[in-house]
CSV table of C-alpha atoms in Angstrom, one decimal:
chain,number,residue,atom,x,y,z
A,32,MET,CA,15.2,19.7,-170.1
A,33,VAL,CA,17.0,17.7,-167.5
A,34,ASP,CA,19.2,14.4,-169.7
A,35,ARG,CA,20.2,12.3,-167.0
A,36,SER,CA,20.9,8.5,-168.5
A,37,THR,CA,21.6,5.3,-166.3
A,38,SER,CA,22.2,1.9,-167.4
A,39,ILE,CA,19.3,-0.6,-166.5
A,40,PRO,CA,20.5,-4.5,-166.4
A,41,GLY,CA,18.1,-7.0,-168.5
A,42,ASN,CA,17.2,-8.9,-165.7
A,43,GLN,CA,15.2,-5.8,-164.2
A,44,ILE,CA,13.3,-5.8,-167.5
A,45,GLU,CA,10.2,-7.1,-167.9
A,46,ASN,CA,7.8,-7.5,-170.9
A,47,ASP,CA,9.5,-4.1,-172.1
A,48,SER,CA,9.2,-2.3,-169.5
A,49,VAL,CA,11.2,-1.6,-165.9
A,50,LYS,CA,10.7,-3.0,-162.5
A,51,GLN,CA,9.7,0.1,-161.1
A,52,ASP,CA,11.6,-0.6,-157.0
A,53,GLU,CA,14.9,-1.3,-159.1
A,54,LEU,CA,15.0,2.1,-160.9
A,55,ASP,CA,17.5,4.0,-158.9
A,56,ILE,CA,17.7,7.7,-159.5
A,57,THR,CA,19.6,10.2,-157.0
A,58,ASN,CA,18.3,13.6,-158.2
A,59,ILE,CA,15.0,13.5,-158.7
A,60,PRO,CA,14.0,16.1,-161.3
A,61,SER,CA,11.5,19.4,-160.0
A,62,ASP,CA,8.1,20.0,-160.6
A,63,GLY,CA,7.9,21.3,-164.5
A,64,GLN,CA,11.0,18.9,-165.5
A,65,PHE,CA,11.0,15.4,-166.4
A,66,LEU,CA,13.3,12.4,-166.5
A,67,LYS,CA,15.3,10.7,-169.3
A,68,VAL,CA,16.5,7.3,-169.0
A,69,ASN,CA,18.6,5.6,-171.9
A,70,MET,CA,18.1,2.7,-172.5
A,71,PRO,CA,20.3,0.2,-175.0
A,72,THR,CA,16.3,-0.8,-177.0
A,73,GLY,CA,15.4,3.0,-176.0
A,74,ASP,CA,14.3,6.2,-174.7
A,75,PHE,CA,12.0,5.4,-171.7
A,76,THR,CA,10.8,9.2,-170.9
A,77,ALA,CA,9.0,9.8,-167.2
A,78,VAL,CA,6.1,12.1,-167.6
A,79,ASP,CA,4.8,14.6,-164.8
A,80,ALA,CA,3.3,13.2,-161.9
A,81,PRO,CA,0.7,15.3,-160.3
A,82,SER,CA,1.2,18.0,-158.3
A,83,ILE,CA,0.7,18.8,-154.1
A,84,VAL,CA,-2.7,20.5,-155.1
A,85,ASP,CA,-3.7,18.2,-158.0
A,86,LEU,CA,-3.6,15.2,-155.3
A,87,THR,CA,-5.3,17.8,-152.4
A,88,ALA,CA,-8.3,17.9,-155.4
A,89,ILE,CA,-8.5,14.4,-155.7
A,90,VAL,CA,-8.1,13.6,-152.4
A,91,ALA,CA,-11.5,16.4,-152.0
A,92,VAL,CA,-13.0,14.1,-154.5
A,93,ASN,CA,-12.3,11.0,-152.9
A,94,GLN,CA,-13.9,12.1,-149.6
A,95,THR,CA,-17.9,13.9,-151.5
A,96,ASN,CA,-17.6,10.4,-152.6
A,97,ILE,CA,-17.6,8.6,-149.7
A,98,VAL,CA,-20.6,10.8,-148.3
A,99,LEU,CA,-22.7,10.6,-151.0
A,100,ASN,CA,-21.8,6.5,-151.1
A,101,ALA,CA,-22.6,7.1,-146.7
A,102,PHE,CA,-26.1,8.3,-147.8
A,103,ARG,CA,-27.4,6.1,-150.4
A,104,ILE,CA,-26.5,3.2,-147.7
A,105,ALA,CA,-28.5,5.1,-145.3
A,106,VAL,CA,-31.5,5.2,-147.5
A,107,ASP,CA,-31.4,1.9,-149.1
A,108,ALA,CA,-31.5,1.2,-145.5
A,109,SER,CA,-34.4,2.3,-144.3
A,110,ARG,CA,-32.2,5.2,-142.0
A,111,SER,CA,-34.0,8.3,-141.4
A,112,ILE,CA,-32.1,11.8,-143.0
A,113,PHE,CA,-32.3,14.0,-140.6
A,114,ASN,CA,-32.3,17.2,-142.1
A,115,MET,CA,-31.2,20.4,-140.1
A,116,VAL,CA,-33.0,23.6,-140.9
A,117,ASP,CA,-30.6,24.4,-143.7
A,118,GLY,CA,-32.1,21.7,-145.4
A,119,ILE,CA,-28.5,20.0,-145.1
A,120,VAL,CA,-28.5,16.4,-144.8
A,121,ASP,CA,-26.8,16.3,-141.5
A,122,TYR,CA,-26.6,12.8,-140.3
A,123,PHE,CA,-28.7,9.7,-139.9
A,124,VAL,CA,-30.3,8.1,-137.2
A,125,ASP,CA,-32.2,4.7,-137.0
A,126,GLU,CA,-35.7,5.4,-134.6
A,127,THR,CA,-38.9,6.7,-134.3
A,128,GLY,CA,-39.7,9.8,-131.7
A,129,ILE,CA,-40.3,13.5,-131.1
A,130,ASP,CA,-37.8,16.5,-132.7
A,131,THR,CA,-38.8,19.2,-129.9
A,132,VAL,CA,-36.0,22.2,-131.6
A,133,ASN,CA,-36.8,22.2,-135.1
A,134,SER,CA,-40.0,20.7,-136.6
A,135,LEU,CA,-42.2,21.9,-133.9
A,136,ASN,CA,-42.8,19.1,-132.0
A,137,GLU,CA,-43.3,16.4,-135.4
A,138,ASP,CA,-43.0,12.9,-135.5
A,139,TYR,CA,-40.0,11.8,-137.2
A,140,ASP,CA,-40.2,8.2,-139.0
A,141,SER,CA,-37.3,6.2,-139.3
A,142,VAL,CA,-38.8,3.7,-141.9
A,143,ASN,CA,-40.3,6.3,-144.4
A,144,ASP,CA,-37.6,9.1,-143.9
A,145,LEU,CA,-40.3,11.6,-143.4
A,146,TYR,CA,-41.8,14.2,-140.9
A,147,SER,CA,-45.6,13.9,-140.3
A,148,PRO,CA,-47.3,16.7,-138.0
A,149,ALA,CA,-48.9,13.8,-135.8
A,150,SER,CA,-48.4,16.1,-132.5
A,151,SER,CA,-47.8,19.2,-131.1
A,152,GLY,CA,-46.4,20.6,-127.5
A,153,GLY,CA,-46.4,23.3,-125.1
A,154,LEU,CA,-49.0,25.0,-123.4
A,155,SER,CA,-52.0,26.4,-124.6
A,156,THR,CA,-52.0,30.3,-125.5
A,157,SER,CA,-54.9,31.0,-123.5
A,158,PRO,CA,-54.9,28.3,-120.6
A,159,TYR,CA,-57.6,29.2,-118.3
A,160,ALA,CA,-54.6,28.8,-115.4
A,161,HIS,CA,-52.0,28.5,-115.3
A,162,TYR,CA,-50.3,27.8,-111.5
A,163,LYS,CA,-46.5,27.8,-110.9
A,164,CYS,CA,-46.3,28.2,-107.9
A,165,ASN,CA,-43.7,29.8,-106.9
A,166,ASP,CA,-44.6,32.4,-105.1
A,167,ASP,CA,-42.6,33.5,-102.3
A,168,ALA,CA,-44.1,36.7,-100.3
A,169,ALA,CA,-45.9,37.7,-96.7
A,170,ASN,CA,-49.6,37.1,-98.3
A,171,THR,CA,-51.4,34.1,-99.4
A,172,THR,CA,-52.1,35.1,-103.1
A,173,VAL,CA,-51.0,32.0,-105.4
A,174,THR,CA,-50.8,33.6,-108.3
A,175,ASP,CA,-52.5,32.4,-112.3
A,176,ASP,CA,-50.0,32.8,-114.9
A,177,GLY,CA,-52.1,32.0,-117.4
A,178,THR,CA,-54.7,33.9,-119.4
A,179,GLY,CA,-58.1,34.3,-116.5
A,180,SER,CA,-56.3,35.8,-113.9
A,181,ASN,CA,-58.2,33.2,-111.4
A,182,ASN,CA,-55.2,34.1,-108.9
A,183,GLY,CA,-55.7,31.4,-105.6
A,184,THR,CA,-55.7,32.0,-102.0
A,185,GLY,CA,-53.6,29.5,-99.5
A,186,ASN,CA,-54.8,29.8,-95.6
A,187,THR,CA,-51.3,30.8,-95.2
A,188,ASN,CA,-48.5,33.4,-97.0
A,189,THR,CA,-47.1,31.5,-99.3
A,190,SER,CA,-42.9,32.2,-98.1
A,191,ASN,CA,-44.5,29.1,-95.2
A,192,TYR,CA,-45.4,27.4,-98.8
A,193,SER,CA,-42.1,28.1,-100.4
A,194,VAL,CA,-39.0,25.5,-100.9
A,195,ALA,CA,-36.0,26.0,-103.6
A,196,GLY,CA,-36.1,23.7,-105.6
A,197,LYS,CA,-33.6,22.4,-109.0
A,198,ILE,CA,-35.0,25.0,-111.2
A,199,ASN,CA,-36.6,28.1,-109.5
A,200,LYS,CA,-38.8,27.4,-106.5
A,201,GLY,CA,-42.0,24.9,-105.5
A,202,PHE,CA,-44.4,24.5,-102.7
A,203,GLU,CA,-44.8,22.2,-100.2
A,204,PHE,CA,-47.3,21.7,-97.8
A,205,ASN,CA,-47.5,20.0,-94.4
A,206,GLY,CA,-50.0,17.1,-95.7
A,207,SER,CA,-52.4,17.9,-93.2
A,208,SER,CA,-53.7,21.5,-93.0
A,209,ASP,CA,-51.9,23.3,-95.9
A,210,TYR,CA,-54.4,24.5,-99.0
A,211,ILE,CA,-54.8,26.9,-101.7
A,212,ASP,CA,-58.3,27.7,-102.2
A,213,ILE,CA,-59.1,28.5,-106.0
A,214,THR,CA,-61.7,30.9,-107.5
A,215,ASP,CA,-64.7,28.9,-109.1
A,216,LEU,CA,-64.1,28.7,-112.8
A,217,TYR,CA,-67.2,26.9,-114.1
A,218,THR,CA,-68.1,30.7,-116.1
A,219,ASP,CA,-65.4,30.3,-118.2
A,220,ILE,CA,-65.5,26.8,-118.9
A,221,ALA,CA,-68.8,25.1,-118.2
A,222,SER,CA,-69.6,25.2,-121.9
A,223,ASP,CA,-66.6,23.1,-122.9
A,224,THR,CA,-66.7,19.4,-123.0
A,225,THR,CA,-63.1,18.9,-123.7
A,226,GLY,CA,-59.5,20.2,-122.4
A,227,SER,CA,-56.7,18.6,-120.4
A,228,PHE,CA,-54.6,19.7,-117.6
A,229,ALA,CA,-50.6,18.9,-116.2
A,230,PHE,CA,-49.2,18.5,-112.5
A,231,TRP,CA,-46.1,17.7,-111.0
A,232,TYR,CA,-46.8,15.9,-107.6
A,233,ALA,CA,-44.8,14.0,-105.3
A,234,PRO,CA,-46.3,11.6,-102.7
A,235,ASP,CA,-44.3,11.6,-99.6
A,236,THR,CA,-47.0,8.5,-97.9
A,237,GLY,CA,-49.0,6.1,-99.3
A,238,ALA,CA,-52.6,7.6,-97.1
A,239,ASN,CA,-55.2,8.7,-98.9
A,240,GLY,CA,-55.8,12.3,-99.7
A,241,GLU,CA,-57.1,14.9,-101.8
A,242,ILE,CA,-54.1,16.9,-103.7
A,243,LEU,CA,-56.9,19.3,-105.9
A,244,ALA,CA,-60.4,19.5,-106.3
A,245,PHE,CA,-62.5,21.4,-108.0
A,246,CYS,CA,-66.8,20.6,-107.8
A,247,GLU,CA,-69.2,22.5,-110.3
A,248,GLY,CA,-72.6,21.7,-111.8
A,249,GLY,CA,-75.4,22.0,-109.7
A,250,THR,CA,-75.4,21.0,-105.6
A,251,GLY,CA,-76.2,18.8,-103.2
A,252,SER,CA,-77.2,15.4,-105.7
A,253,ASN,CA,-77.1,17.3,-108.8
A,254,LEU,CA,-73.5,17.7,-108.2
A,255,ASP,CA,-70.6,16.9,-110.8
A,256,TYR,CA,-67.1,16.9,-109.3
A,257,PHE,CA,-63.4,16.8,-110.5
A,258,ARG,CA,-61.2,15.6,-108.3
A,259,ILE,CA,-57.5,13.8,-108.2
A,260,LYS,CA,-56.4,12.4,-104.6
A,261,THR,CA,-53.9,9.4,-104.1
A,262,ASN,CA,-54.9,6.4,-102.3
A,263,ALA,CA,-53.2,4.3,-99.7
A,264,SER,CA,-51.9,1.6,-102.1
A,265,ASN,CA,-49.5,4.3,-103.3
A,266,THR,CA,-51.6,5.7,-106.3
A,267,ILE,CA,-52.7,8.9,-107.9
A,268,GLN,CA,-57.0,8.9,-108.9
A,269,ILE,CA,-58.1,11.1,-111.3
A,270,GLN,CA,-62.0,11.4,-111.4
A,271,ILE,CA,-64.6,13.3,-113.1
A,272,ALA,CA,-67.8,11.8,-111.7
A,273,ASN,CA,-71.4,12.9,-110.6
A,274,VAL,CA,-72.2,12.4,-106.9
A,275,ASP,CA,-75.8,11.1,-108.0
A,276,THR,CA,-75.2,9.0,-110.2
A,277,GLN,CA,-71.8,7.6,-108.9
A,278,THR,CA,-71.1,8.2,-112.8
A,279,LEU,CA,-66.6,7.9,-113.2
A,280,TYR,CA,-66.8,10.6,-116.4
A,281,ALA,CA,-62.7,10.0,-116.6
A,282,ASN,CA,-60.9,7.1,-114.1
A,283,ILE,CA,-57.0,7.0,-113.5
A,284,ASP,CA,-55.6,5.0,-111.5
A,285,THR,CA,-51.5,5.1,-111.1
A,286,THR,CA,-49.4,4.0,-109.1
A,287,LEU,CA,-46.7,6.5,-108.4
A,288,THR,CA,-43.2,6.2,-107.0
A,289,TYR,CA,-42.0,8.8,-103.9
A,290,ALA,CA,-40.7,11.1,-106.8
A,291,PHE,CA,-41.9,13.9,-108.7
A,292,LYS,CA,-43.6,13.1,-111.4
A,293,ARG,CA,-45.2,15.2,-114.4
A,294,VAL,CA,-48.9,13.7,-114.6
A,295,PRO,CA,-50.5,14.6,-118.1
A,296,PHE,CA,-54.4,14.0,-118.5
């Protein structure tokens, strides 16, 4: 025990306690010791203060409480609780959208704080045809990267179409005589009543011109056709129709800008 005595003026004692800022002690006891102060009315003993380790633990607890309070505030404010794969809450978002990384393209809802299996993404595991149009060779083969082996045939070598893109390569047609002839697919799709397709396209002008055309289902007046074309009004038109009745089973007419667009259908 260290016994250090000091006198304290009476005007520095209020309500039987010493005013803390007026107590001047030159030599502060080390950790594990305590201070004994002799006063006219008796002894005042100062207890040990918490060590640095104790203070660190207190700070850590306070930080944990702050995180928990943030969690409660987020829930009370109907903010979405965003859980990563490890199951730990990482941060909160206040929007509705699609998580394309960890939830298989499921919708998340900022009001109900949940994921719902409302949508799925990516190509089918067995598409009828998938043309990347990145061929660049001294032959006319346009490779089908799908599962149907429905290779196309260009009117010239694919090296004459090929241009560099931001990612991989693509085809650039001259707008008049270039085309790709694709094998009839009616034996694959004749019995199907549903389906989808998507393509990238960048129009150079607004002039009329079919950019893709399939026909199947009879000949002459009984012919059903499928086509994609551009119109003079700078729109792209997708049609599934019957030649005889002029019936449009599906028709999309959408304005395009002169830049690459991904068109799903």
